[in-house]
Amino acid sequence: MTTDAQSAVVTDGFHLVIEALKLNGIDTIFGLPGIPITDFARKAQAEGLRVISFRHEQNAGNAAAIAGYLTQKPGICLTVSAPGFLNGLTALTNATTNCFPMILISGSSEREIVDLQQGDYEEMDQLAIAKPLCKAAFRVLHAEDIGVGIARAIRAAVSGRPGGVYLDLPAKLFAQTMDAEAGKRSLIRVVDPAPKQIPGSEAVKRAVDLLKGAKKPLIVLGKGAAYAQADADIRSFIEKTGIPYLPMSMAKGLLPDTHEQCVSAARSFVLPEADVVMLVGARLNWLLSHGKGKTWGGRTHKDWGGQKFIQIDISPQEADSNVRIDAPLVGDVGSCVSALLAAISTSAGSTWAKPPTEWLAAIAERKNKNVAKMAETLAKNPMPMNFHSALNVVRDIVKANPEAILVNEGANALDFTRSIVDMYRPRKRLDVGTWGIMGIGMGFSVAAAVVSGQPVIAIEGDSAFGFSGMEVETICRYNLPVCVVVFNNNGVYGGTDVNPAGGTDVAPTVFVKGARYDKLMEAFGGVGVHATTPVELRNAMEQALRSRKPTLVNAVIDETAGTESGRITSLNPQSVKKK
Ligand code: ADP
Ligand code: TPW
């Protein structure tokens, strides 16, 4: 606030944006400074917001997105115009795809010049470009509209199906002044930004009737269920009904993976066998083989397996996206599950008949067999380490530190970690999500540490790590308790490919052999460890968790271990063999 010559107290765009954010409980901004938002970042810090500055906007954007997922408040990413904006856009679109609430705020060039394409500094029609790539996009031209602009952005990000919102703030807006009192009055504290959506009673009855008639019921928990923070009711519903459940990747730990009813270890058995499947905040997209085909017991690739589906989702358009949904339950997970809980206790007296024992016994048999097989594999101690012997260590460390957040990306490094490392608490596993996007690693790690204060363990393929690796400087700068473990197998998927043309260039998937990623962390004052055995890996991780010092463990993995594309090799197009 400043006082002009006439002593009228005025405020400006800078302060109004900051005040509007603070008024709505936003306490952190992730971003990267430059024209025209450098002063904004400075002033935001001066006014008490935490400003976490990154080395690349994509990582700041990923940080904002996962902060949104963890807190149910929109994560804020701040970038400069054109190139900075574009760098943030991948994260904004990924957030939208994954239903994470975030707001990308980018400074922009002068509208008059942009619209006439007269060649302004970093000229770009950002609003038009962002629009098709996010849930909503807004621009504020006048200081008196800042309150409305921020309010609309917040509502759009967190209400209904959460997603990414773009907010365009032209350079000129920040310096605009207005009467301070009027400015204050123009700000909006958003009331009930993510209103509950209560499911209709008929829809609840339809779902309960279907479940009641099931002989082989199954519940699938998705990251929408984890996001909803309805943990106690979800657990209660699962335990009261006795229905086996399968957690999707980021729903692992919503109930402990070691729970008796968890059927992760029998996934390929339960999907084709189940007769009624209840999806809770999980889409029937590629990650669930679109609800049909051989995975679900269909005879052909696109054949329906015969299951009936119940789907709890906040988006009314999600049902029937891939196969028929017999009982759509539209509402927020919390309201839907509590309505189901009420319905099962009234409709069946206080005792709900548990699923038939044959179903539970068949699952238990399959599960025990697979768990025993996995235990055998994990107990081996090959040299060099493979994914299993290394992950056997990570599995123990996570068990001993259930409050730690696990960030995970790569191909084999992703798939093996997901299946081997049990999670014990909700929202502790953060990964490549719906797109299978590489590059979320360090952005997610920074945000997870910042918003939770808990230690972070990032299990990274060496290729995956490279996408955001420079942020180890950010981790050191803010002294965050992040332990990065790079599974170094010398390349994308592995390091054994050879150049088929026999030239001096290595194959497209191969990296420098024997690279020392640990030195990167040391360059910025963190702890670097080179680990070639499970014992070295265990010591390094234990030390990192004890000390909470930024640590990078370069874990040397057999370059022949794993497969191309990990578990999704089948998605690679096959070329026609040359005659
Ligand atoms: P996963 O990858 O874990 O299977 P998806 O991202 O495919 O999960 O699905 C998440 C679903 O959850 C989306 O369809 C989204 O609309 C839904 N969702 C997100 N938040 C909520 C909520 N609070 N209540 C109900 N559904 C939600
Ligand atoms: C933004 C394609 C999928 S997985 C992967 C790439 C490049 C890296 C696999 O190697 P890594 O893991 O990390 O060393 P591992 O354990 O198998 O050795 N660009 C983007 N996203 C994706 N998904 C890709 C490329 C890809």
GROMACS .gro file of N, CA, C and O in nm, residues 263-264 356 360 410 445 481 499 513:
model
   36
  263VAL      N    1  -0.603  -5.724  -0.252
  263VAL     CA    2  -0.577  -5.834  -0.347
  263VAL      C    3  -0.479  -5.795  -0.458
  263VAL      O    4  -0.481  -5.853  -0.566
  264SER      N    5  -0.393  -5.697  -0.428
  264SER     CA    6  -0.292  -5.657  -0.529
  264SER      C    7  -0.214  -5.777  -0.580
  264SER      O    8  -0.183  -5.786  -0.699
  356PRO      N    9  -1.921  -6.480  -0.049
  356PRO     CA   10  -1.909  -6.625  -0.032
  356PRO      C   11  -1.765  -6.668  -0.002
  356PRO      O   12  -1.670  -6.615  -0.060
  360LEU      N   13  -1.349  -6.584  -0.146
  360LEU     CA   14  -1.239  -6.534  -0.062
  360LEU      C   15  -1.126  -6.638  -0.052
  360LEU      O   16  -1.008  -6.602  -0.056
  410GLY      N   17   0.982  -4.397  -1.384
  410GLY     CA   18   1.070  -4.485  -1.462
  410GLY      C   19   0.981  -4.585  -1.532
  410GLY      O   20   0.858  -4.568  -1.537
  445SER      N   21   0.877  -3.438  -0.542
  445SER     CA   22   0.953  -3.457  -0.417
  445SER      C   23   0.962  -3.327  -0.337
  445SER      O   24   0.940  -3.326  -0.216
  481PRO      N   25   1.422  -3.283   0.329
  481PRO     CA   26   1.455  -3.422   0.365
  481PRO      C   27   1.417  -3.520   0.254
  481PRO      O   28   1.328  -3.602   0.269
  499ASN      N   29   2.386  -5.015  -3.144
  499ASN     CA   30   2.353  -4.944  -3.267
  499ASN      C   31   2.347  -5.045  -3.382
  499ASN      O   32   2.450  -5.106  -3.415
  513LYS      N   33   2.792  -4.512  -1.964
  513LYS     CA   34   2.798  -4.625  -1.870
  513LYS      C   35   2.864  -4.582  -1.739
  513LYS      O   36   2.959  -4.503  -1.739
   0.00000   0.00000   0.00000
